[in-house]
């Protein structure tokens, strides 16, 4: 029996490691849907529709900072029979600002933009329609630490 395609939703502030994670983990298996590349929500929707019509696994590589933004992907993918999986990228704002400043000029985002997204960021929940949620942070030695999502940890300050 063929496994259902997957919709991967990356969630986090700019410069938290989302695109690096995509390249390391999903580049060979999932199409990347990114506003950085597509430059408009209309193009993003066209690519999403093509993926859903063709049963192509994809990664939404955007900040996906709010429930409303994530909902477009989650509802459409769920209705098409996709497994919907979220990865939340934990990053301290000062660290993300530093990584952002180290980016090439074309990829750099103004500090105010990074701070603005950080201020709007809504933590994901399984209730949004995710089949799985994962907590991701950058490892000090490089790479990523990926742990199962535990909503009880978020509320009590164990994770942020």
mmCIF file of C-alpha atoms in Angstrom, residues 8-155:
data_model
loop_
_atom_site.group_PDB
_atom_site.id
_atom_site.type_symbol
_atom_site.label_atom_id
_atom_site.label_comp_id
_atom_site.label_asym_id
_atom_site.label_seq_id
_atom_site.Cartn_x
_atom_site.Cartn_y
_atom_site.Cartn_z
ATOM 1 C CA UNK A 8 5.419 19.628 6.162
ATOM 2 C CA UNK A 9 4.770 23.009 7.783
ATOM 3 C CA UNK A 10 7.874 24.775 9.138
ATOM 4 C CA UNK A 11 7.108 27.322 11.861
ATOM 5 C CA UNK A 12 9.464 29.888 13.343
ATOM 6 C CA UNK A 13 10.921 33.356 13.193
ATOM 7 C CA UNK A 14 13.281 34.342 10.366
ATOM 8 C CA UNK A 15 16.823 32.948 10.678
ATOM 9 C CA UNK A 16 15.727 30.122 12.981
ATOM 10 C CA UNK A 17 17.113 27.483 10.589
ATOM 11 C CA UNK A 18 14.019 26.473 8.622
ATOM 12 C CA UNK A 19 15.534 26.533 5.124
ATOM 13 C CA UNK A 20 18.734 24.841 6.293
ATOM 14 C CA UNK A 21 16.571 22.138 7.901
ATOM 15 C CA UNK A 22 14.584 21.728 4.673
ATOM 16 C CA UNK A 23 17.766 21.295 2.638
ATOM 17 C CA UNK A 24 19.199 18.752 5.062
ATOM 18 C CA UNK A 25 16.064 16.717 5.633
ATOM 19 C CA UNK A 26 13.552 17.125 2.801
ATOM 20 C CA UNK A 27 15.332 18.442 -0.310
ATOM 21 C CA UNK A 28 15.297 15.070 -2.090
ATOM 22 C CA UNK A 29 11.731 14.097 -1.195
ATOM 23 C CA UNK A 30 9.554 17.223 -0.924
ATOM 24 C CA UNK A 31 8.899 20.238 -3.115
ATOM 25 C CA UNK A 32 9.701 23.509 -1.327
ATOM 26 C CA UNK A 33 6.965 26.150 -1.257
ATOM 27 C CA UNK A 34 8.548 29.432 -0.198
ATOM 28 C CA UNK A 35 7.410 33.031 -0.464
ATOM 29 C CA UNK A 36 11.097 33.961 -0.630
ATOM 30 C CA UNK A 37 11.223 32.186 -3.999
ATOM 31 C CA UNK A 38 7.685 32.660 -5.280
ATOM 32 C CA UNK A 39 7.313 36.335 -4.266
ATOM 33 C CA UNK A 40 3.497 36.322 -4.033
ATOM 34 C CA UNK A 41 0.652 34.512 -2.277
ATOM 35 C CA UNK A 42 -0.966 33.922 -5.677
ATOM 36 C CA UNK A 43 2.056 31.988 -6.951
ATOM 37 C CA UNK A 44 2.292 30.187 -3.630
ATOM 38 C CA UNK A 45 -1.350 29.083 -4.001
ATOM 39 C CA UNK A 46 -0.755 27.911 -7.587
ATOM 40 C CA UNK A 47 2.172 25.738 -6.501
ATOM 41 C CA UNK A 48 0.218 24.395 -3.512
ATOM 42 C CA UNK A 49 -2.720 23.536 -5.795
ATOM 43 C CA UNK A 50 -0.385 21.742 -8.220
ATOM 44 C CA UNK A 51 1.144 19.707 -5.388
ATOM 45 C CA UNK A 52 -2.282 18.719 -4.074
ATOM 46 C CA UNK A 53 -3.569 17.822 -7.554
ATOM 47 C CA UNK A 54 -0.512 15.682 -8.242
ATOM 48 C CA UNK A 55 -0.139 14.093 -4.819
ATOM 49 C CA UNK A 56 3.309 15.665 -4.409
ATOM 50 C CA UNK A 57 4.757 15.917 -0.907
ATOM 51 C CA UNK A 58 5.737 19.475 -0.050
ATOM 52 C CA UNK A 59 7.287 21.685 2.615
ATOM 53 C CA UNK A 60 5.901 25.122 3.429
ATOM 54 C CA UNK A 61 9.180 26.909 4.152
ATOM 55 C CA UNK A 62 7.875 30.204 5.506
ATOM 56 C CA UNK A 63 7.564 31.630 8.997
ATOM 57 C CA UNK A 64 3.967 30.333 9.187
ATOM 58 C CA UNK A 65 3.742 32.464 12.309
ATOM 59 C CA UNK A 66 -0.008 32.453 12.906
ATOM 60 C CA UNK A 67 -2.765 29.884 13.122
ATOM 61 C CA UNK A 68 -4.564 31.644 10.245
ATOM 62 C CA UNK A 69 -1.573 31.387 7.899
ATOM 63 C CA UNK A 70 -0.996 27.718 8.737
ATOM 64 C CA UNK A 71 -4.687 26.921 8.332
ATOM 65 C CA UNK A 72 -4.588 27.385 4.536
ATOM 66 C CA UNK A 73 -2.028 24.613 4.201
ATOM 67 C CA UNK A 74 -3.406 22.339 6.917
ATOM 68 C CA UNK A 75 -7.028 22.366 5.747
ATOM 69 C CA UNK A 76 -6.201 21.931 2.049
ATOM 70 C CA UNK A 77 -3.640 19.180 2.650
ATOM 71 C CA UNK A 78 -5.839 17.350 5.135
ATOM 72 C CA UNK A 79 -8.787 17.423 2.713
ATOM 73 C CA UNK A 80 -6.520 15.950 0.016
ATOM 74 C CA UNK A 81 -5.515 13.038 2.268
ATOM 75 C CA UNK A 82 -2.045 14.279 3.181
ATOM 76 C CA UNK A 83 -0.270 13.568 6.442
ATOM 77 C CA UNK A 84 0.194 17.039 7.971
ATOM 78 C CA UNK A 85 3.343 17.411 10.068
ATOM 79 C CA UNK A 86 4.613 20.559 11.773
ATOM 80 C CA UNK A 87 8.110 21.483 12.904
ATOM 81 C CA UNK A 88 8.360 24.379 15.344
ATOM 82 C CA UNK A 89 11.791 26.048 15.405
ATOM 83 C CA UNK A 90 12.746 27.452 18.771
ATOM 84 C CA UNK A 91 15.145 30.359 18.538
ATOM 85 C CA UNK A 92 16.053 33.175 20.867
ATOM 86 C CA UNK A 93 15.470 36.529 19.187
ATOM 87 C CA UNK A 94 19.052 37.839 19.735
ATOM 88 C CA UNK A 95 20.468 34.660 18.141
ATOM 89 C CA UNK A 96 18.131 34.938 15.147
ATOM 90 C CA UNK A 97 19.001 38.623 14.694
ATOM 91 C CA UNK A 98 22.703 37.752 14.664
ATOM 92 C CA UNK A 99 22.228 34.930 12.127
ATOM 93 C CA UNK A 100 20.098 37.256 9.995
ATOM 94 C CA UNK A 101 22.853 39.902 9.982
ATOM 95 C CA UNK A 102 25.297 37.248 8.740
ATOM 96 C CA UNK A 103 23.135 36.434 5.709
ATOM 97 C CA UNK A 104 23.943 37.728 2.250
ATOM 98 C CA UNK A 105 22.344 41.129 1.653
ATOM 99 C CA UNK A 106 19.692 39.684 -0.682
ATOM 100 C CA UNK A 107 18.503 37.205 1.973
ATOM 101 C CA UNK A 108 18.707 39.597 4.922
ATOM 102 C CA UNK A 109 15.516 40.837 6.559
ATOM 103 C CA UNK A 110 15.380 44.177 8.418
ATOM 104 C CA UNK A 111 15.665 43.696 12.196
ATOM 105 C CA UNK A 112 12.220 45.266 12.591
ATOM 106 C CA UNK A 113 10.768 42.543 10.364
ATOM 107 C CA UNK A 114 12.332 39.756 12.416
ATOM 108 C CA UNK A 115 11.122 41.383 15.648
ATOM 109 C CA UNK A 116 7.645 41.929 14.220
ATOM 110 C CA UNK A 117 7.253 38.279 13.265
ATOM 111 C CA UNK A 118 8.576 37.214 16.668
ATOM 112 C CA UNK A 119 5.884 39.371 18.263
ATOM 113 C CA UNK A 120 3.122 37.761 16.178
ATOM 114 C CA UNK A 121 4.340 34.169 16.495
ATOM 115 C CA UNK A 122 1.607 31.832 17.732
ATOM 116 C CA UNK A 123 2.776 28.462 18.994
ATOM 117 C CA UNK A 124 1.247 25.581 17.057
ATOM 118 C CA UNK A 125 -1.025 22.973 18.616
ATOM 119 C CA UNK A 126 -2.138 19.529 17.519
ATOM 120 C CA UNK A 127 -5.706 20.862 17.563
ATOM 121 C CA UNK A 128 -4.916 22.881 14.410
ATOM 122 C CA UNK A 129 -4.970 19.627 12.448
ATOM 123 C CA UNK A 130 -1.388 18.440 12.653
ATOM 124 C CA UNK A 131 -0.963 14.672 12.707
ATOM 125 C CA UNK A 132 2.481 15.189 14.244
ATOM 126 C CA UNK A 133 4.310 18.165 15.754
ATOM 127 C CA UNK A 134 8.035 18.368 16.455
ATOM 128 C CA UNK A 135 10.159 20.790 18.453
ATOM 129 C CA UNK A 136 13.406 21.768 16.686
ATOM 130 C CA UNK A 137 16.382 23.732 17.916
ATOM 131 C CA UNK A 138 19.847 24.287 16.533
ATOM 132 C CA UNK A 139 22.531 22.130 18.099
ATOM 133 C CA UNK A 140 25.622 23.911 19.401
ATOM 134 C CA UNK A 141 27.881 21.629 17.361
ATOM 135 C CA UNK A 142 25.828 22.203 14.205
ATOM 136 C CA UNK A 143 22.793 20.423 12.898
ATOM 137 C CA UNK A 144 19.501 20.178 14.721
ATOM 138 C CA UNK A 145 17.976 18.599 17.795
ATOM 139 C CA UNK A 146 14.480 17.290 17.034
ATOM 140 C CA UNK A 147 12.191 16.279 19.888
ATOM 141 C CA UNK A 148 8.556 15.210 20.076
ATOM 142 C CA UNK A 149 6.129 18.045 20.733
ATOM 143 C CA UNK A 150 4.717 18.077 24.254
ATOM 144 C CA UNK A 151 2.113 20.782 24.653
ATOM 145 C CA UNK A 152 2.312 20.489 28.436
ATOM 146 C CA UNK A 153 5.954 21.668 28.282
ATOM 147 C CA UNK A 154 5.075 24.834 26.386
ATOM 148 C CA UNK A 155 2.656 26.180 28.973
#
